[in-house]
XYZ file of C-alpha atoms in Angstrom:
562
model
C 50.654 69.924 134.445
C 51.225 68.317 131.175
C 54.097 69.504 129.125
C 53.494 70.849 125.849
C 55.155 69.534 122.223
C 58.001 72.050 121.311
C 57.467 72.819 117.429
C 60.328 72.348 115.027
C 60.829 76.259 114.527
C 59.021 79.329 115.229
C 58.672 82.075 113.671
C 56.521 85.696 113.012
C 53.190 86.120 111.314
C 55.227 88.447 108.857
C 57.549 85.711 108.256
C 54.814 83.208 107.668
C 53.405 85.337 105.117
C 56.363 86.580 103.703
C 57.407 83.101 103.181
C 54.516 81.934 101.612
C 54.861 85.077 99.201
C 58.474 83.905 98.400
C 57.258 79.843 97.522
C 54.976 81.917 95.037
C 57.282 83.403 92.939
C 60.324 81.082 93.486
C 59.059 78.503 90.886
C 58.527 81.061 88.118
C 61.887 82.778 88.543
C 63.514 79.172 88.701
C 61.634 77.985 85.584
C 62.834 81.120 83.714
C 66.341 81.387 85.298
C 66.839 77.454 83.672
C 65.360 78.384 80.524
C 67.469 81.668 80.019
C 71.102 79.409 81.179
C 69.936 76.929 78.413
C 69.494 79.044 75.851
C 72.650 81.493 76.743
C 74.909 78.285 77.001
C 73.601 77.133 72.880
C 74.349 80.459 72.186
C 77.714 80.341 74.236
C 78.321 77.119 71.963
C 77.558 78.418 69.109
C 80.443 81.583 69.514
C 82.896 78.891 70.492
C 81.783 76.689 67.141
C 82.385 80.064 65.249
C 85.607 81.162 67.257
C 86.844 77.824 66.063
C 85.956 77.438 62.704
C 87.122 81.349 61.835
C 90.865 80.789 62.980
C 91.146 77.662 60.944
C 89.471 79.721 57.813
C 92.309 82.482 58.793
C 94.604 79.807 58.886
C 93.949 78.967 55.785
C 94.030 82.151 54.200
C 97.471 82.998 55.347
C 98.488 79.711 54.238
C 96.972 80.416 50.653
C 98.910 83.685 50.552
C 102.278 81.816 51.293
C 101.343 79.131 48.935
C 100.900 82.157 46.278
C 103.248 83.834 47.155
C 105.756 80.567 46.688
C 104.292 80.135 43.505
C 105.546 82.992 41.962
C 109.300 82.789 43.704
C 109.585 79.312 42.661
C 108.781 80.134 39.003
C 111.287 82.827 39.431
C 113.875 81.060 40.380
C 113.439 78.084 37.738
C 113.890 81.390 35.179
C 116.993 80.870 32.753
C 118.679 84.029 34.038
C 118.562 82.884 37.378
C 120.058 79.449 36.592
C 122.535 80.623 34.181
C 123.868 83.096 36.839
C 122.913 86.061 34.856
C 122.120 88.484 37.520
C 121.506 91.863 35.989
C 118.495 89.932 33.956
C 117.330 87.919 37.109
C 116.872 91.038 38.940
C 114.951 92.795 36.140
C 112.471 89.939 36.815
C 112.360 90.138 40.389
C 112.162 94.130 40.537
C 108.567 93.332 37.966
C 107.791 90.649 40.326
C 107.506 93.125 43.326
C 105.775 95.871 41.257
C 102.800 93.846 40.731
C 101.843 93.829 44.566
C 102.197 96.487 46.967
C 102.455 93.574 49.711
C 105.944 92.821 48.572
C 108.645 95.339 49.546
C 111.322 93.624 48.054
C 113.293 90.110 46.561
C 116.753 89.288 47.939
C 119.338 86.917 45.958
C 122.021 85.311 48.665
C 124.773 83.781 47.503
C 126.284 80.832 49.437
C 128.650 82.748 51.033
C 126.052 84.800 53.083
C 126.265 87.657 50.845
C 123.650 89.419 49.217
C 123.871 89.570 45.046
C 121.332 92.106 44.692
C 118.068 93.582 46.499
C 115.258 95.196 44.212
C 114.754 97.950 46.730
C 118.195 99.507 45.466
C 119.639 100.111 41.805
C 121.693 97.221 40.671
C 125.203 97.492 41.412
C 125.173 99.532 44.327
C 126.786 97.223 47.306
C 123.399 96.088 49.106
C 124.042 95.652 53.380
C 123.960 92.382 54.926
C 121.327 90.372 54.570
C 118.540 90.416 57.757
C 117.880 87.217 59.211
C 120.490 84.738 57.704
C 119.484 81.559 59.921
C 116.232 80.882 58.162
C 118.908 81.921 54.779
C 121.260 79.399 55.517
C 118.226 77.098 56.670
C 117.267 76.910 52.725
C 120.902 76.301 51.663
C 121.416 73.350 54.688
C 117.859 71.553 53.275
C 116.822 73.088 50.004
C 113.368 73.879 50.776
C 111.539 76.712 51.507
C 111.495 78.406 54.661
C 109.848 81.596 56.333
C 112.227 83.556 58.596
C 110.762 85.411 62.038
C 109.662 88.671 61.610
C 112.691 91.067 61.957
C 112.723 94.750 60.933
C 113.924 96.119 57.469
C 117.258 97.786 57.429
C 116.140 100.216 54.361
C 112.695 101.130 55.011
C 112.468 100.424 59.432
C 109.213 98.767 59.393
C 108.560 95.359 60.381
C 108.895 92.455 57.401
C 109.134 88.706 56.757
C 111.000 86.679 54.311
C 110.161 83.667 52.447
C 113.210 82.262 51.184
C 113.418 79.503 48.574
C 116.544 77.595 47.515
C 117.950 77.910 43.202
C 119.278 74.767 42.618
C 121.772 73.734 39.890
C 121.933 70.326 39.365
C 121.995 68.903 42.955
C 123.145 71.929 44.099
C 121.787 74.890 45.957
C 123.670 78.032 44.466
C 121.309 80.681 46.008
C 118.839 81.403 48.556
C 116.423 83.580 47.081
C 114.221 85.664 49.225
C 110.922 87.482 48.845
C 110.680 90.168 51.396
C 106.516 90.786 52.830
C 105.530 93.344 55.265
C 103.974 92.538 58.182
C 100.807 95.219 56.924
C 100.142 92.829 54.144
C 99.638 90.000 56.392
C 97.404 91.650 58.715
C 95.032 93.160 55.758
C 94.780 89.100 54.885
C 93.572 88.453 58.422
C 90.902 91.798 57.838
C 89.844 90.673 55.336
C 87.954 87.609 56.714
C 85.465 90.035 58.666
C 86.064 89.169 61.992
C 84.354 91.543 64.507
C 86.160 94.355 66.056
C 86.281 92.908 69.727
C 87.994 89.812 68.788
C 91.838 89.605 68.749
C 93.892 88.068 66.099
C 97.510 87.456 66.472
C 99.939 85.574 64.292
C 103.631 83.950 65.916
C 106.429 83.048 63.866
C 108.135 79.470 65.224
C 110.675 81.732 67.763
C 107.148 82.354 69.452
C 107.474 86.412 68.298
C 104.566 88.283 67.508
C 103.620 88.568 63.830
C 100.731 90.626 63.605
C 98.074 91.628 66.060
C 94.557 93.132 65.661
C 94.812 95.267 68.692
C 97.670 97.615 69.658
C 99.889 96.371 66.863
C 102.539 98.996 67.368
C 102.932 97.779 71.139
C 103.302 93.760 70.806
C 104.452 92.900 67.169
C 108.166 92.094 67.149
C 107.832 90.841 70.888
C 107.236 87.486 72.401
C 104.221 86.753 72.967
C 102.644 85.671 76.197
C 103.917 82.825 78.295
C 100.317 80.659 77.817
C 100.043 81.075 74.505
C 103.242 79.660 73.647
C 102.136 76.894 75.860
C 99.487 76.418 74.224
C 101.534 76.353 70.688
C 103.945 74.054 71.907
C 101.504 71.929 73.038
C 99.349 72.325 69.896
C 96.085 72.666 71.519
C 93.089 71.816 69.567
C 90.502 72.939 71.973
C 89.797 76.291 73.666
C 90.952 77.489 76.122
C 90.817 80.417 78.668
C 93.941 82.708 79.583
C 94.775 86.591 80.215
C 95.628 88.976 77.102
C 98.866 90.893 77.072
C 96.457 93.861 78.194
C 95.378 91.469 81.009
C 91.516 90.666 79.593
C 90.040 87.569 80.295
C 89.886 85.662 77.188
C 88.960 82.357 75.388
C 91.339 81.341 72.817
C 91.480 78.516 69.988
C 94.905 78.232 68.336
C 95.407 76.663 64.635
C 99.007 76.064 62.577
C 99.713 78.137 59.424
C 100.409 75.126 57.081
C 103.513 73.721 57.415
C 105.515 76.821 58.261
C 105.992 76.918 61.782
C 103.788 79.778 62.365
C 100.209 80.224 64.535
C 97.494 81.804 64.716
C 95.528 82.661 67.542
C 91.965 84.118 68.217
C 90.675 85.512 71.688
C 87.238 86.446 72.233
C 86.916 88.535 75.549
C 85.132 86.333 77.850
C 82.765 89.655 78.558
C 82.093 89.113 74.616
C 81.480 85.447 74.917
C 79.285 85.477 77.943
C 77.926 88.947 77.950
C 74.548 88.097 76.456
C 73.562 85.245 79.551
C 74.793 87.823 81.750
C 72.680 90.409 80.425
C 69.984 88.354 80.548
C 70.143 86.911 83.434
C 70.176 90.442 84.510
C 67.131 91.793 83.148
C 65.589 88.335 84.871
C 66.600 89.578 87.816
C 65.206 92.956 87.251
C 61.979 91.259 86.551
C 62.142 88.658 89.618
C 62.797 91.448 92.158
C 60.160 93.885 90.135
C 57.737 91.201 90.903
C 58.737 90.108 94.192
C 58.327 93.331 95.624
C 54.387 93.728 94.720
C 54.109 90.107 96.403
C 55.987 91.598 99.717
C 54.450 94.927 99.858
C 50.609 92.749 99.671
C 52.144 90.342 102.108
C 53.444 93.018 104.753
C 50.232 95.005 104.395
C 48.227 91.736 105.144
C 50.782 91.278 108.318
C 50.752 94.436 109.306
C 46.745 93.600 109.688
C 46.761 90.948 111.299
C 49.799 92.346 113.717
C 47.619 94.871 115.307
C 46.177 92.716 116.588
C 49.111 90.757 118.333
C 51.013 93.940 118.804
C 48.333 94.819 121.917
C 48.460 91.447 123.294
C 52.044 91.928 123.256
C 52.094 95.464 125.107
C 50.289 93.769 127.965
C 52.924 91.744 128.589
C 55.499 94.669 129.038
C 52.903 96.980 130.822
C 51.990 99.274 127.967
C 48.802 100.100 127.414
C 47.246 97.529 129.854
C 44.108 98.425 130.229
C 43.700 98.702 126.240
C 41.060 97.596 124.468
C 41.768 95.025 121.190
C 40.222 96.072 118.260
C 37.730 94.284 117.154
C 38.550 91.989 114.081
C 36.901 88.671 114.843
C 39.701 87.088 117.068
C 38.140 86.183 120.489
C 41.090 83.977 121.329
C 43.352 87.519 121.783
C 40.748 89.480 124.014
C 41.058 86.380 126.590
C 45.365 86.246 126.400
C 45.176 89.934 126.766
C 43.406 90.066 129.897
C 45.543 87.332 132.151
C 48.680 89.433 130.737
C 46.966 92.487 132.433
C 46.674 90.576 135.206
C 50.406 89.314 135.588
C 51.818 92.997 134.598
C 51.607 93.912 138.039
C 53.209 90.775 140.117
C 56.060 91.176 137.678
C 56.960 95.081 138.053
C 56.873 94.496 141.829
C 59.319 91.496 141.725
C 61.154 93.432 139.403
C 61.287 96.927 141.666
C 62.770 94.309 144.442
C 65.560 93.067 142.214
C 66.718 96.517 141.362
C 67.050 97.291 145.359
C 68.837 94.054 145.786
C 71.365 94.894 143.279
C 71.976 98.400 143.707
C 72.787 96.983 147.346
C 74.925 94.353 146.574
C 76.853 96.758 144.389
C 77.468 99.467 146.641
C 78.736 96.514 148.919
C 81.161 95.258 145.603
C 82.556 98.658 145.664
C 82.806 99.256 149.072
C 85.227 95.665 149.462
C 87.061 96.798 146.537
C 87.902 100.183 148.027
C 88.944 98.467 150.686
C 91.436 96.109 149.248
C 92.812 97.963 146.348
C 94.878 101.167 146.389
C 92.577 104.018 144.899
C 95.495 105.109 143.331
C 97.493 102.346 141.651
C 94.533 99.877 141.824
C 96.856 97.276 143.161
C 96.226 95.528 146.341
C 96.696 97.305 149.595
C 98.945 96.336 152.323
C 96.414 93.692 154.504
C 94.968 92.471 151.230
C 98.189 92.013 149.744
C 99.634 90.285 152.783
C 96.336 88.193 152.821
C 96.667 87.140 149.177
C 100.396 86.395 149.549
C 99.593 84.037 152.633
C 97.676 81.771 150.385
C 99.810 81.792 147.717
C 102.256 80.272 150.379
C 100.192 77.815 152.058
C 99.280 76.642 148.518
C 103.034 75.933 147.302
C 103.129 71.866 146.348
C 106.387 70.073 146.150
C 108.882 71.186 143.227
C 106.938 74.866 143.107
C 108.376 78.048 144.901
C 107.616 81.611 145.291
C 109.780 84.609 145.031
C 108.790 87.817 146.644
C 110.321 91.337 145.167
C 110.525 94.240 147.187
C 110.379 97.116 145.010
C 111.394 100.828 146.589
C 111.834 103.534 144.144
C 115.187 105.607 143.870
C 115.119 109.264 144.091
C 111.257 109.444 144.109
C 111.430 112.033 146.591
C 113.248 114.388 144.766
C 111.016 114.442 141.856
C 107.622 114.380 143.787
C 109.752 117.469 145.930
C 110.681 119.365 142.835
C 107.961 118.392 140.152
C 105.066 118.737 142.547
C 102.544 116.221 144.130
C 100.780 115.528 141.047
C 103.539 114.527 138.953
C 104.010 112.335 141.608
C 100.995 110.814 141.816
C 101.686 110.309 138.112
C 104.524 108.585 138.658
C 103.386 105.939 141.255
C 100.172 105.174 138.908
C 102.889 104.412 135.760
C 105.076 103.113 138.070
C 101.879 100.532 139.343
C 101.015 99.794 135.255
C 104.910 99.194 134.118
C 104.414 96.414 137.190
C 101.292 95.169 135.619
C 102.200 94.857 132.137
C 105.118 92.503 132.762
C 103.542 89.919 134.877
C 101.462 86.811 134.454
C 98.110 86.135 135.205
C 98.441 84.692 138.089
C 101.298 86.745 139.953
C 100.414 89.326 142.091
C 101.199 93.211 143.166
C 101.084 95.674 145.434
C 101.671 98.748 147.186
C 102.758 98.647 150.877
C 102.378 102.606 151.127
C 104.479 105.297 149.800
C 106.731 104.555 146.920
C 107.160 101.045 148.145
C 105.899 97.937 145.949
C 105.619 94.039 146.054
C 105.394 91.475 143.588
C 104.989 87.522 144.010
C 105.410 85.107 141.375
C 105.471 81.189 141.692
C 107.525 78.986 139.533
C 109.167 75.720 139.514
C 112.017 75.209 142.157
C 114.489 75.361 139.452
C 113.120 77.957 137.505
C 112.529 80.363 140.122
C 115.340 82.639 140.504
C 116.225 82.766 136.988
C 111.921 84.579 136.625
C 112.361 86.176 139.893
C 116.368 87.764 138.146
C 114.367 88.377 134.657
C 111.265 90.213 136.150
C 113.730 91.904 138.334
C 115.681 93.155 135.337
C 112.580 94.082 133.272
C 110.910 96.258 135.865
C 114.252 98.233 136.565
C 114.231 98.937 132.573
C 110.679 99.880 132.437
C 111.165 102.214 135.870
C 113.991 103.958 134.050
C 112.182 104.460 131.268
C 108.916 106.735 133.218
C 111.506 109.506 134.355
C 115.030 109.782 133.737
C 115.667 110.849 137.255
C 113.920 107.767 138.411
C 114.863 104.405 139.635
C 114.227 101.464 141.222
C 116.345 98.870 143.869
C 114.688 95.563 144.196
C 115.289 92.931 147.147
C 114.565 89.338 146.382
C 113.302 86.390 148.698
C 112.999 82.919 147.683
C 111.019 80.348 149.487
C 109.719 76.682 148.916
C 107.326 73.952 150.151
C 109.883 72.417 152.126
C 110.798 75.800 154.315
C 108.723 77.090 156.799
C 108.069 80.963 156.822
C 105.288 83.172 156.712
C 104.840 86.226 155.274
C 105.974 88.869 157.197
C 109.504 87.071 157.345
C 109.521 87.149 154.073
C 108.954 90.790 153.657
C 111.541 91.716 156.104
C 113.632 89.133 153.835
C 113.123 90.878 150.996
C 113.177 94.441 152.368
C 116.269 93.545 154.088
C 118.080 92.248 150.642
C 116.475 95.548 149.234
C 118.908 97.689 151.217
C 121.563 95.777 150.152
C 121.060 96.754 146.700
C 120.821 100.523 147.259
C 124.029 100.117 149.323
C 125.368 98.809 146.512
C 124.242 101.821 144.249
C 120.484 101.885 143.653
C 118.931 101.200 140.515
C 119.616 96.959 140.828
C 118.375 93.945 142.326
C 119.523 91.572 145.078
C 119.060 88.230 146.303
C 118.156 87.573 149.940
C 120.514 85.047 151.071
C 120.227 81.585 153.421
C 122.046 83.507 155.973
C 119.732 86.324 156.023
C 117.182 84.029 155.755
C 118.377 83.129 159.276
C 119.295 86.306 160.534
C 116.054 88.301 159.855
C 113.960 84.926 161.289
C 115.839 86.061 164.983
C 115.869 89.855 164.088
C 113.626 92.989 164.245
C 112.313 94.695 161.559
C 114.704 97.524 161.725
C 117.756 95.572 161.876
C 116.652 93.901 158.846
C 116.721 97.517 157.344
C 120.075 97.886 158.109
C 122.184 94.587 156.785
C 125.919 93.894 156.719
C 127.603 93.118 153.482
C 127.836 89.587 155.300
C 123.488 89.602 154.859
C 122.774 89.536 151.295
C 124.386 89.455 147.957
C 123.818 91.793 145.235
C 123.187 90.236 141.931
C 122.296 91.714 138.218
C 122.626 94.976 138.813
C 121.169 96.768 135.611
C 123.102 100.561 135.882
């Protein structure tokens, strides 16, 4: 019989067709999915040119109003009244000065000694308050050039102001600081100005990194830092863009340009939704188009399958035993008529091997349950005396030098009394939770049972010197987890020990352990004891019964847990 080549894959007619329908469209939406990224990242490029070259022209503007605006103070303070100390004349000038503009609010003369001379925003005379700001104020007195303070908020008026102070020399000297007072809404109607559209941000930060202006909830950030990567990106004086979070948490691309020479920024976010909406949008409508398309090409492709699947669909119910004796439609494939009638054929053989199986298995099930009826309690699902005993024998003629088993003897205290006064089914209860506290703490390989009654067994195998210390601990946990099913209900546990090296078997150790299991409810009930080398000796040359009655001389009762 010669073997035939096994293909690379395999797959459905559908598939076939379906795939083919998917190589016919894949190069079109590939073609236009690389033309649309092209053209959205020259557009993307072209935003990032503009986001670039409109914060430098904001810059620049700002700049040019500072520049103005120093214009005019410096001419002011190179006036004659100013430099002859004549102050009622020098503020005459000033108070025109800030009647010209409505972006000026006021002009400040300092004196050296921190005081203010006069302020145009009150009659001349009147005691003005202290001035705002002094650092930048003393800053023009320490180097004699101009300097513009943070943005703090006017003491007359309450809104939010800056101040550009320049120095009014005599001779070498600086005599006064004097100090023309902007608000912050003058600055911001600069940055409007340049036409920026409405989704973009614009914020301005003095040199303390404090919020200037800002294009978008104004009354919220300006007069507070701003955000942690923006002054990053000040200090570091980035020149490129760069992406970050808004103080509203946006995603947005930033480029960051100096004001001049003054220590102040501007920055410009575009939100990234802004920036790369259109390729997204596109990209979408592609999408639209791709799967628009697609579609057509799968419904003609699953209508030609379904076709051509008629025809294998028949062939196929032979094999199963449907429709055997059907007849294949005739659409000129000969090659299908012939498969269909050896499956007919074969239908038959295979429903009669399968009818044998089923008998087979429902047999050697019944016999599955029958063998585990026999060895496991139907009530606790733990092993049965003789299977128990059985188990336990094999545990024992498996033990290898250095390994040990310990055998607990479990009888329940006071059992009687509830299953007496609680009835038979609480009972039952009982001995079922009693049988799962036992299985949920041991190992997998340890093993329980139930002798009859309310009496239990556990074995557990563990290193010679490890052994009573797990026998003690499982001891210890089963007594807590007994307490815990009734409060009337207890549990005293006898403990036997055995090795490689000792010869036993198992019903001495049971009478070992049931004998050290009297001992503890001697001693009280509701604790553990350890069978000891004497009464290993003792019950080997004793009955059973004796062993049910030991001497405190027979065992010694260890860990009790009331």
């Amino acid at each position: 019989m010669t073997s035939q080549k096994t293909p690379l894959f395999e797959t459905s007619l559908r598939s076939w067709l379906l795939g083919f329908a998917v190589l016919a469209v894949l190069p079109f939406a590939l073609f236009s999915a690389h033309l649309l990224i092209e053209l959205g990242q020259k557009s993307q490029s072209a935003s990032k040119n503009s986001l670039t070259q409109q914060t430098e022209l904001v810059a620049r503007a700002l700049n040019d109003r500072f520049s103005q605006a120093l214009g005019l103070l410096t001419a002011l303070a190179a006036d004659d009244a100013m430099q002859s100390g004549d102050a009622e004349n020098a503020y005459r000038l000033a108070k025109r000065l800030v009647a010209e503009s409505s972006d000026f609010q006021a002009v400040v003369l300092v004196n050296r000694d921190e005081s203010m001379a006069f302020i145009t925003a009150m009659p001349f005379g009147l005691t003005p308050p202290a001035v705002s700001d002094i650092e930048s104020a003393r800053k023009v007195f320490t180097t004699g050039k101009p300097v513009l303070s943070r943005v703090f908020k006017s003491p007359l008026s309450g809104r939010y102001v800056v101040a550009l102070g320049v120095p009014v020399h005599r001779g070498t000297e600086v005599v006064y600081c004097l100090r023309l007072i902007f608000l912050v809404d003058s600055l911001s109607r600069v940055i409007q100005d340049q036409g920026l559209p409405d989704d973009w941000i614009t914020t301005t930060v003095d040199r303390d990194g404090v919020v200037v202006t800002r294009s978008f909830s104004a009354d919220k950030y300006v007069g507070k830092p701003a955000t942690k990567e923006l002054i990053e990106a000040i200090k570091e004086q980035r020149q490129n863009l760069f992406e970050r979070r808004s103080a509203e948490g946006i995603p947005v691309t930033t480029a960051v340009r100096p004001i001049g020479s003054w220590g102040w920024n501007v920055a410009i976010s575009v939100p990234n939704d802004s920036l790369y909406g259109p390729l997204r949008g596109s990209l979408t409508q592609l999408v639209g188009v791709g799967l628009l398309l697609f579609l057509v090409v799968i419904v003609v492709a699953l209508r030609l399958a379904q076709l051509l699947s008629q025809q294998f669909s028949t062939v196929v119910s032979a094999a199963t035993g449907e429709h055997a004796a059907g007849r294949i439609p005739r659409l000129g494939i000969a090659e299908l008529s012939t498969v269909h009638g050896h499956l007919v054929e074969h239908v038959e053989r295979r429903r009669q091997t399968e009818a044998a199986l089923v008998s087979m298995s429902a047999e050697m099930s019944a016999a599955e349950d029958r063998l585990l009826a026999a060895r496991r309690d139907l009530l606790t699902q733990l092993y049965r005396r003789e299977a128990f005993q059985f188990e336990f024998a094999r545990v024992l003629e498996a033990l290898t030098s250095g390994t040990s088993v310990a055998l607990l003897f479990i009888d329940l205290d006071n059992f009687k009394a509830i299953n007496d006064r609680q009835g038979h089914e609480r009972g039952d209860e009982v001995l079922a939770r009693v049988a799962d506290a036992i299985r949920n703490n041991l190992r997998g390989g340890d093993l329980a049972g139930r002798l009859g009654g309310d009496e239990f067994v556990v074995a557990v195998v563990a290193q010679d010197q490890g052994i009573e210390s797990t026998a003690c601990a499982l001891a210890e946990r089963l007594i807590a987890a007994i307490n815990r099913i009734d409060p009337d209900l207890g549990a005293s546990i006898g403990i036997s020990m055995t090795g490689h090296s000792v010869r036993t078997d198992v019903a001495g150790e049971l009478r070992r352990a049931d004998a050290a299991m009297y001992v503890a409810k001697r001693e009280g009930k509701n604790r553990y004891s350890l069978a000891s080398t004497r009464l290993l000796m003792d019950v080997a040359t004793s009955g059973a019964d004796d062993a049910k009655r030991p001497t405190g001389d027979k065992a010694s009762a260890q860990g009790s847990t009331a």
